[in-house]
């Protein structure tokens, strides 16, 4: 199924819930179905579709927190810097499931997200993401973004899994920085 259609459905759902504003640390969830065109030859949701389906959920979260309007007004761009996923159980064709999103916390530069793909009684996949907000003058501090969403300016304690992932991302950055040929340009966030 075309992702633009899903995006329109999400925007309609967002419009219907426009009075119920959430804070940045509140969890959101959207229902989905694994349509046949979302599935691969193994007859389950194809790996790449998981990443695509997380986009409308992040936009929905921005809308429910009031951040979508603020980002547009201030011309800030939310960018996903890193994402990883663990597949647990496959999603079969036509199976209904939901994707939830919660912000686990933030540091000086990044917001850390968790997406969960679930059907009743079953966890299908868990994804961690790291996002930044870019303004005209560079990266906007996540504490500023959290305050705009009516949440705490101080991050909740980051889980150990996020701290371990941060260390892994730093190691990867250092490894690949050392392997870039001299004179090659880098545009990493």
JSON list of C-alpha atoms in Angstrom, two decimals:
[
{"chain": "A", "resi": 1, "resn": "UNK", "atom": "CA", "xyz": [0.00, 0.00, 0.00]},
{"chain": "A", "resi": 2, "resn": "UNK", "atom": "CA", "xyz": [1.24, 3.45, -0.87]},
{"chain": "A", "resi": 3, "resn": "UNK", "atom": "CA", "xyz": [2.84, 5.26, 2.07]},
{"chain": "A", "resi": 4, "resn": "UNK", "atom": "CA", "xyz": [1.24, 8.56, 1.02]},
{"chain": "A", "resi": 5, "resn": "UNK", "atom": "CA", "xyz": [-2.18, 7.05, 1.68]},
{"chain": "A", "resi": 6, "resn": "UNK", "atom": "CA", "xyz": [-0.99, 6.01, 5.15]},
{"chain": "A", "resi": 7, "resn": "UNK", "atom": "CA", "xyz": [0.37, 9.51, 5.70]},
{"chain": "A", "resi": 8, "resn": "UNK", "atom": "CA", "xyz": [-3.02, 11.01, 4.78]},
{"chain": "A", "resi": 9, "resn": "UNK", "atom": "CA", "xyz": [-4.77, 8.62, 7.19]},
{"chain": "A", "resi": 10, "resn": "UNK", "atom": "CA", "xyz": [-2.34, 9.64, 9.94]},
{"chain": "A", "resi": 11, "resn": "UNK", "atom": "CA", "xyz": [-2.99, 13.34, 9.26]},
{"chain": "A", "resi": 12, "resn": "UNK", "atom": "CA", "xyz": [-6.74, 12.71, 9.46]},
{"chain": "A", "resi": 13, "resn": "UNK", "atom": "CA", "xyz": [-6.25, 10.92, 12.78]},
{"chain": "A", "resi": 14, "resn": "UNK", "atom": "CA", "xyz": [-4.11, 13.83, 13.97]},
{"chain": "A", "resi": 15, "resn": "UNK", "atom": "CA", "xyz": [-6.80, 16.32, 12.95]},
{"chain": "A", "resi": 16, "resn": "UNK", "atom": "CA", "xyz": [-9.43, 14.32, 14.90]},
{"chain": "A", "resi": 17, "resn": "UNK", "atom": "CA", "xyz": [-7.29, 14.41, 18.07]},
{"chain": "A", "resi": 18, "resn": "UNK", "atom": "CA", "xyz": [-6.21, 18.05, 17.76]},
{"chain": "A", "resi": 19, "resn": "UNK", "atom": "CA", "xyz": [-7.49, 19.02, 21.22]},
{"chain": "A", "resi": 20, "resn": "UNK", "atom": "CA", "xyz": [-5.64, 16.33, 23.16]},
{"chain": "A", "resi": 21, "resn": "UNK", "atom": "CA", "xyz": [-2.05, 17.59, 23.38]},
{"chain": "A", "resi": 22, "resn": "UNK", "atom": "CA", "xyz": [0.70, 15.37, 24.76]},
{"chain": "A", "resi": 23, "resn": "UNK", "atom": "CA", "xyz": [4.11, 16.10, 26.25]},
{"chain": "A", "resi": 24, "resn": "UNK", "atom": "CA", "xyz": [7.30, 14.97, 24.56]},
{"chain": "A", "resi": 25, "resn": "UNK", "atom": "CA", "xyz": [7.68, 11.91, 26.81]},
{"chain": "A", "resi": 26, "resn": "UNK", "atom": "CA", "xyz": [4.11, 10.63, 26.27]},
{"chain": "A", "resi": 27, "resn": "UNK", "atom": "CA", "xyz": [3.74, 7.50, 24.16]},
{"chain": "A", "resi": 28, "resn": "UNK", "atom": "CA", "xyz": [1.74, 7.44, 20.93]},
{"chain": "A", "resi": 29, "resn": "UNK", "atom": "CA", "xyz": [0.54, 4.46, 18.93]},
{"chain": "A", "resi": 30, "resn": "UNK", "atom": "CA", "xyz": [-0.93, 4.04, 15.44]},
{"chain": "A", "resi": 31, "resn": "UNK", "atom": "CA", "xyz": [-2.68, 0.99, 13.96]},
{"chain": "A", "resi": 32, "resn": "UNK", "atom": "CA", "xyz": [-1.46, -0.57, 10.71]},
{"chain": "A", "resi": 33, "resn": "UNK", "atom": "CA", "xyz": [-2.03, -3.62, 8.54]},
{"chain": "A", "resi": 34, "resn": "UNK", "atom": "CA", "xyz": [0.62, -5.57, 6.60]},
{"chain": "A", "resi": 35, "resn": "UNK", "atom": "CA", "xyz": [-0.77, -5.24, 3.08]},
{"chain": "A", "resi": 36, "resn": "UNK", "atom": "CA", "xyz": [0.39, -7.73, 0.43]},
{"chain": "A", "resi": 37, "resn": "UNK", "atom": "CA", "xyz": [2.53, -5.07, -1.30]},
{"chain": "A", "resi": 38, "resn": "UNK", "atom": "CA", "xyz": [4.33, -4.51, 2.03]},
{"chain": "A", "resi": 39, "resn": "UNK", "atom": "CA", "xyz": [5.41, -8.14, 2.12]},
{"chain": "A", "resi": 40, "resn": "UNK", "atom": "CA", "xyz": [8.29, -9.97, 0.46]},
{"chain": "A", "resi": 41, "resn": "UNK", "atom": "CA", "xyz": [8.75, -13.44, -1.05]},
{"chain": "A", "resi": 42, "resn": "UNK", "atom": "CA", "xyz": [8.99, -14.91, 2.46]},
{"chain": "A", "resi": 43, "resn": "UNK", "atom": "CA", "xyz": [5.37, -13.81, 3.04]},
{"chain": "A", "resi": 44, "resn": "UNK", "atom": "CA", "xyz": [6.06, -11.37, 5.84]},
{"chain": "A", "resi": 45, "resn": "UNK", "atom": "CA", "xyz": [6.50, -7.63, 6.17]},
{"chain": "A", "resi": 46, "resn": "UNK", "atom": "CA", "xyz": [9.69, -6.81, 4.31]},
{"chain": "A", "resi": 47, "resn": "UNK", "atom": "CA", "xyz": [12.57, -5.43, 6.38]},
{"chain": "A", "resi": 48, "resn": "UNK", "atom": "CA", "xyz": [12.72, -2.03, 4.71]},
{"chain": "A", "resi": 49, "resn": "UNK", "atom": "CA", "xyz": [9.01, -1.38, 5.26]},
{"chain": "A", "resi": 50, "resn": "UNK", "atom": "CA", "xyz": [9.54, -1.31, 9.04]},
{"chain": "A", "resi": 51, "resn": "UNK", "atom": "CA", "xyz": [11.69, 1.79, 8.63]},
{"chain": "A", "resi": 52, "resn": "UNK", "atom": "CA", "xyz": [9.19, 3.44, 6.27]},
{"chain": "A", "resi": 53, "resn": "UNK", "atom": "CA", "xyz": [6.27, 2.82, 8.61]},
{"chain": "A", "resi": 54, "resn": "UNK", "atom": "CA", "xyz": [8.03, 4.51, 11.52]},
{"chain": "A", "resi": 55, "resn": "UNK", "atom": "CA", "xyz": [7.97, 7.87, 9.67]},
{"chain": "A", "resi": 56, "resn": "UNK", "atom": "CA", "xyz": [4.21, 8.55, 10.00]},
{"chain": "A", "resi": 57, "resn": "UNK", "atom": "CA", "xyz": [4.38, 7.58, 13.68]},
{"chain": "A", "resi": 58, "resn": "UNK", "atom": "CA", "xyz": [7.13, 10.15, 14.30]},
{"chain": "A", "resi": 59, "resn": "UNK", "atom": "CA", "xyz": [5.12, 12.82, 12.45]},
{"chain": "A", "resi": 60, "resn": "UNK", "atom": "CA", "xyz": [2.05, 11.87, 14.48]},
{"chain": "A", "resi": 61, "resn": "UNK", "atom": "CA", "xyz": [4.06, 12.26, 17.72]},
{"chain": "A", "resi": 62, "resn": "UNK", "atom": "CA", "xyz": [5.27, 15.70, 16.57]},
{"chain": "A", "resi": 63, "resn": "UNK", "atom": "CA", "xyz": [1.68, 16.69, 15.82]},
{"chain": "A", "resi": 64, "resn": "UNK", "atom": "CA", "xyz": [0.26, 15.43, 19.12]},
{"chain": "A", "resi": 65, "resn": "UNK", "atom": "CA", "xyz": [2.93, 17.28, 21.11]},
{"chain": "A", "resi": 66, "resn": "UNK", "atom": "CA", "xyz": [2.42, 20.54, 19.20]},
{"chain": "A", "resi": 67, "resn": "UNK", "atom": "CA", "xyz": [5.96, 20.37, 17.88]},
{"chain": "A", "resi": 68, "resn": "UNK", "atom": "CA", "xyz": [4.96, 19.99, 14.23]},
{"chain": "A", "resi": 69, "resn": "UNK", "atom": "CA", "xyz": [3.52, 23.50, 14.16]},
{"chain": "A", "resi": 70, "resn": "UNK", "atom": "CA", "xyz": [6.55, 24.89, 16.03]},
{"chain": "A", "resi": 71, "resn": "UNK", "atom": "CA", "xyz": [9.02, 23.17, 13.70]},
{"chain": "A", "resi": 72, "resn": "UNK", "atom": "CA", "xyz": [7.26, 24.57, 10.65]},
{"chain": "A", "resi": 73, "resn": "UNK", "atom": "CA", "xyz": [7.02, 28.04, 12.17]},
{"chain": "A", "resi": 74, "resn": "UNK", "atom": "CA", "xyz": [10.70, 28.12, 13.20]},
{"chain": "A", "resi": 75, "resn": "UNK", "atom": "CA", "xyz": [11.88, 26.26, 10.07]},
{"chain": "A", "resi": 76, "resn": "UNK", "atom": "CA", "xyz": [13.58, 23.57, 12.11]},
{"chain": "A", "resi": 77, "resn": "UNK", "atom": "CA", "xyz": [14.14, 20.22, 10.46]},
{"chain": "A", "resi": 78, "resn": "UNK", "atom": "CA", "xyz": [13.88, 16.97, 12.41]},
{"chain": "A", "resi": 79, "resn": "UNK", "atom": "CA", "xyz": [16.49, 14.53, 11.10]},
{"chain": "A", "resi": 80, "resn": "UNK", "atom": "CA", "xyz": [17.01, 10.93, 12.02]},
{"chain": "A", "resi": 81, "resn": "UNK", "atom": "CA", "xyz": [20.73, 10.45, 12.67]},
{"chain": "A", "resi": 82, "resn": "UNK", "atom": "CA", "xyz": [20.82, 6.74, 13.50]},
{"chain": "A", "resi": 83, "resn": "UNK", "atom": "CA", "xyz": [18.38, 3.87, 13.73]},
{"chain": "A", "resi": 84, "resn": "UNK", "atom": "CA", "xyz": [18.65, 0.19, 14.54]},
{"chain": "A", "resi": 85, "resn": "UNK", "atom": "CA", "xyz": [16.04, -2.53, 14.70]},
{"chain": "A", "resi": 86, "resn": "UNK", "atom": "CA", "xyz": [15.69, -5.97, 16.22]},
{"chain": "A", "resi": 87, "resn": "UNK", "atom": "CA", "xyz": [13.25, -8.31, 14.48]},
{"chain": "A", "resi": 88, "resn": "UNK", "atom": "CA", "xyz": [11.56, -10.73, 16.86]},
{"chain": "A", "resi": 89, "resn": "UNK", "atom": "CA", "xyz": [8.47, -12.23, 15.18]},
{"chain": "A", "resi": 90, "resn": "UNK", "atom": "CA", "xyz": [7.36, -11.80, 11.56]},
{"chain": "A", "resi": 91, "resn": "UNK", "atom": "CA", "xyz": [4.25, -9.88, 10.53]},
{"chain": "A", "resi": 92, "resn": "UNK", "atom": "CA", "xyz": [2.16, -11.93, 8.09]},
{"chain": "A", "resi": 93, "resn": "UNK", "atom": "CA", "xyz": [0.23, -10.54, 5.10]},
{"chain": "A", "resi": 94, "resn": "UNK", "atom": "CA", "xyz": [-3.00, -8.77, 6.17]},
{"chain": "A", "resi": 95, "resn": "UNK", "atom": "CA", "xyz": [-2.02, -8.96, 9.85]},
{"chain": "A", "resi": 96, "resn": "UNK", "atom": "CA", "xyz": [-3.07, -6.00, 11.99]},
{"chain": "A", "resi": 97, "resn": "UNK", "atom": "CA", "xyz": [-0.45, -4.46, 14.26]},
{"chain": "A", "resi": 98, "resn": "UNK", "atom": "CA", "xyz": [0.41, -1.17, 15.92]},
{"chain": "A", "resi": 99, "resn": "UNK", "atom": "CA", "xyz": [3.55, 0.89, 16.09]},
{"chain": "A", "resi": 100, "resn": "UNK", "atom": "CA", "xyz": [4.16, 2.83, 19.28]},
{"chain": "A", "resi": 101, "resn": "UNK", "atom": "CA", "xyz": [6.71, 5.56, 19.84]},
{"chain": "A", "resi": 102, "resn": "UNK", "atom": "CA", "xyz": [8.10, 6.96, 23.02]},
{"chain": "A", "resi": 103, "resn": "UNK", "atom": "CA", "xyz": [10.93, 9.35, 23.67]},
{"chain": "A", "resi": 104, "resn": "UNK", "atom": "CA", "xyz": [13.31, 7.69, 26.11]},
{"chain": "A", "resi": 105, "resn": "UNK", "atom": "CA", "xyz": [15.32, 10.84, 26.81]},
{"chain": "A", "resi": 106, "resn": "UNK", "atom": "CA", "xyz": [17.92, 13.15, 25.33]},
{"chain": "A", "resi": 107, "resn": "UNK", "atom": "CA", "xyz": [21.43, 14.48, 25.65]},
{"chain": "A", "resi": 108, "resn": "UNK", "atom": "CA", "xyz": [22.95, 17.80, 24.51]},
{"chain": "A", "resi": 109, "resn": "UNK", "atom": "CA", "xyz": [22.40, 17.02, 20.82]},
{"chain": "A", "resi": 110, "resn": "UNK", "atom": "CA", "xyz": [20.04, 14.07, 20.27]},
{"chain": "A", "resi": 111, "resn": "UNK", "atom": "CA", "xyz": [16.61, 12.81, 21.21]},
{"chain": "A", "resi": 112, "resn": "UNK", "atom": "CA", "xyz": [16.44, 9.01, 21.71]},
{"chain": "A", "resi": 113, "resn": "UNK", "atom": "CA", "xyz": [13.34, 7.16, 20.50]},
{"chain": "A", "resi": 114, "resn": "UNK", "atom": "CA", "xyz": [11.92, 3.68, 20.84]},
{"chain": "A", "resi": 115, "resn": "UNK", "atom": "CA", "xyz": [9.46, 2.20, 18.32]},
{"chain": "A", "resi": 116, "resn": "UNK", "atom": "CA", "xyz": [7.63, -1.04, 19.12]},
{"chain": "A", "resi": 117, "resn": "UNK", "atom": "CA", "xyz": [5.78, -3.14, 16.53]},
{"chain": "A", "resi": 118, "resn": "UNK", "atom": "CA", "xyz": [3.09, -5.12, 18.34]},
{"chain": "A", "resi": 119, "resn": "UNK", "atom": "CA", "xyz": [-0.03, -7.15, 17.76]},
{"chain": "A", "resi": 120, "resn": "UNK", "atom": "CA", "xyz": [-2.18, -8.36, 20.67]},
{"chain": "A", "resi": 121, "resn": "UNK", "atom": "CA", "xyz": [0.11, -10.37, 22.92]},
{"chain": "A", "resi": 122, "resn": "UNK", "atom": "CA", "xyz": [3.09, -10.33, 20.54]},
{"chain": "A", "resi": 123, "resn": "UNK", "atom": "CA", "xyz": [6.11, -8.08, 20.17]},
{"chain": "A", "resi": 124, "resn": "UNK", "atom": "CA", "xyz": [7.30, -8.22, 16.54]},
{"chain": "A", "resi": 125, "resn": "UNK", "atom": "CA", "xyz": [10.17, -5.73, 16.48]},
{"chain": "A", "resi": 126, "resn": "UNK", "atom": "CA", "xyz": [11.84, -3.01, 18.55]},
{"chain": "A", "resi": 127, "resn": "UNK", "atom": "CA", "xyz": [13.74, -0.10, 17.06]},
{"chain": "A", "resi": 128, "resn": "UNK", "atom": "CA", "xyz": [15.92, 2.58, 18.63]},
{"chain": "A", "resi": 129, "resn": "UNK", "atom": "CA", "xyz": [16.41, 5.89, 16.90]},
{"chain": "A", "resi": 130, "resn": "UNK", "atom": "CA", "xyz": [18.45, 9.01, 17.47]},
{"chain": "A", "resi": 131, "resn": "UNK", "atom": "CA", "xyz": [17.12, 12.32, 16.11]},
{"chain": "A", "resi": 132, "resn": "UNK", "atom": "CA", "xyz": [18.33, 15.90, 16.03]},
{"chain": "A", "resi": 133, "resn": "UNK", "atom": "CA", "xyz": [16.56, 19.15, 15.21]},
{"chain": "A", "resi": 134, "resn": "UNK", "atom": "CA", "xyz": [18.38, 21.44, 12.81]},
{"chain": "A", "resi": 135, "resn": "UNK", "atom": "CA", "xyz": [17.83, 25.19, 12.79]},
{"chain": "A", "resi": 136, "resn": "UNK", "atom": "CA", "xyz": [19.47, 28.01, 10.87]},
{"chain": "A", "resi": 137, "resn": "UNK", "atom": "CA", "xyz": [22.28, 28.16, 13.44]},
{"chain": "A", "resi": 138, "resn": "UNK", "atom": "CA", "xyz": [22.87, 24.40, 13.71]},
{"chain": "A", "resi": 139, "resn": "UNK", "atom": "CA", "xyz": [21.52, 21.79, 16.08]},
{"chain": "A", "resi": 140, "resn": "UNK", "atom": "CA", "xyz": [18.73, 22.92, 18.41]},
{"chain": "A", "resi": 141, "resn": "UNK", "atom": "CA", "xyz": [19.19, 21.62, 21.96]},
{"chain": "A", "resi": 142, "resn": "UNK", "atom": "CA", "xyz": [16.68, 18.85, 22.71]},
{"chain": "A", "resi": 143, "resn": "UNK", "atom": "CA", "xyz": [15.89, 20.53, 26.05]},
{"chain": "A", "resi": 144, "resn": "UNK", "atom": "CA", "xyz": [14.57, 23.53, 24.08]},
{"chain": "A", "resi": 145, "resn": "UNK", "atom": "CA", "xyz": [12.46, 21.21, 21.93]},
{"chain": "A", "resi": 146, "resn": "UNK", "atom": "CA", "xyz": [11.16, 19.40, 25.03]},
{"chain": "A", "resi": 147, "resn": "UNK", "atom": "CA", "xyz": [10.16, 22.72, 26.63]},
{"chain": "A", "resi": 148, "resn": "UNK", "atom": "CA", "xyz": [8.21, 23.69, 23.48]},
{"chain": "A", "resi": 149, "resn": "UNK", "atom": "CA", "xyz": [6.31, 20.40, 23.79]},
{"chain": "A", "resi": 150, "resn": "UNK", "atom": "CA", "xyz": [5.36, 21.14, 27.38]},
{"chain": "A", "resi": 151, "resn": "UNK", "atom": "CA", "xyz": [7.61, 18.47, 28.79]},
{"chain": "A", "resi": 152, "resn": "UNK", "atom": "CA", "xyz": [10.46, 18.55, 31.25]},
{"chain": "A", "resi": 153, "resn": "UNK", "atom": "CA", "xyz": [13.61, 20.36, 30.13]},
{"chain": "A", "resi": 154, "resn": "UNK", "atom": "CA", "xyz": [15.71, 17.80, 31.97]},
{"chain": "A", "resi": 155, "resn": "UNK", "atom": "CA", "xyz": [15.87, 14.40, 30.33]},
{"chain": "A", "resi": 156, "resn": "UNK", "atom": "CA", "xyz": [14.63, 11.31, 32.10]},
{"chain": "A", "resi": 157, "resn": "UNK", "atom": "CA", "xyz": [17.55, 8.99, 32.88]},
{"chain": "A", "resi": 158, "resn": "UNK", "atom": "CA", "xyz": [18.61, 7.22, 29.70]},
{"chain": "A", "resi": 159, "resn": "UNK", "atom": "CA", "xyz": [18.32, 3.41, 29.88]},
{"chain": "A", "resi": 160, "resn": "UNK", "atom": "CA", "xyz": [21.56, 1.43, 29.87]},
{"chain": "A", "resi": 161, "resn": "UNK", "atom": "CA", "xyz": [20.66, 0.05, 26.43]},
{"chain": "A", "resi": 162, "resn": "UNK", "atom": "CA", "xyz": [20.77, 3.62, 25.06]},
{"chain": "A", "resi": 163, "resn": "UNK", "atom": "CA", "xyz": [24.07, 4.34, 26.79]},
{"chain": "A", "resi": 164, "resn": "UNK", "atom": "CA", "xyz": [25.55, 1.17, 25.26]},
{"chain": "A", "resi": 165, "resn": "UNK", "atom": "CA", "xyz": [24.17, 2.16, 21.86]},
{"chain": "A", "resi": 166, "resn": "UNK", "atom": "CA", "xyz": [25.73, 5.64, 22.24]},
{"chain": "A", "resi": 167, "resn": "UNK", "atom": "CA", "xyz": [29.12, 4.02, 22.86]},
{"chain": "A", "resi": 168, "resn": "UNK", "atom": "CA", "xyz": [28.66, 1.76, 19.81]},
{"chain": "A", "resi": 169, "resn": "UNK", "atom": "CA", "xyz": [27.75, 4.76, 17.62]},
{"chain": "A", "resi": 170, "resn": "UNK", "atom": "CA", "xyz": [30.82, 6.66, 18.84]},
{"chain": "A", "resi": 171, "resn": "UNK", "atom": "CA", "xyz": [33.03, 3.64, 18.06]},
{"chain": "A", "resi": 172, "resn": "UNK", "atom": "CA", "xyz": [31.50, 3.36, 14.59]},
{"chain": "A", "resi": 173, "resn": "UNK", "atom": "CA", "xyz": [31.98, 7.09, 13.98]},
{"chain": "A", "resi": 174, "resn": "UNK", "atom": "CA", "xyz": [35.63, 6.88, 15.02]},
{"chain": "A", "resi": 175, "resn": "UNK", "atom": "CA", "xyz": [36.21, 3.77, 12.90]},
{"chain": "A", "resi": 176, "resn": "UNK", "atom": "CA", "xyz": [34.69, 5.25, 9.76]},
{"chain": "A", "resi": 177, "resn": "UNK", "atom": "CA", "xyz": [36.26, 8.67, 10.34]},
{"chain": "A", "resi": 178, "resn": "UNK", "atom": "CA", "xyz": [39.65, 6.97, 10.34]},
{"chain": "A", "resi": 179, "resn": "UNK", "atom": "CA", "xyz": [38.82, 5.08, 7.13]},
{"chain": "A", "resi": 180, "resn": "UNK", "atom": "CA", "xyz": [37.73, 8.13, 5.07]},
{"chain": "A", "resi": 181, "resn": "UNK", "atom": "CA", "xyz": [40.34, 8.91, 2.39]},
{"chain": "A", "resi": 182, "resn": "UNK", "atom": "CA", "xyz": [42.22, 12.18, 2.82]},
{"chain": "A", "resi": 183, "resn": "UNK", "atom": "CA", "xyz": [40.40, 14.98, 1.00]},
{"chain": "A", "resi": 184, "resn": "UNK", "atom": "CA", "xyz": [36.99, 13.24, 1.05]},
{"chain": "A", "resi": 185, "resn": "UNK", "atom": "CA", "xyz": [34.14, 15.40, 2.32]},
{"chain": "A", "resi": 186, "resn": "UNK", "atom": "CA", "xyz": [31.94, 14.36, 5.23]},
{"chain": "A", "resi": 187, "resn": "UNK", "atom": "CA", "xyz": [28.42, 15.70, 5.83]},
{"chain": "A", "resi": 188, "resn": "UNK", "atom": "CA", "xyz": [27.50, 13.74, 8.97]},
{"chain": "A", "resi": 189, "resn": "UNK", "atom": "CA", "xyz": [25.21, 15.35, 11.54]}
]
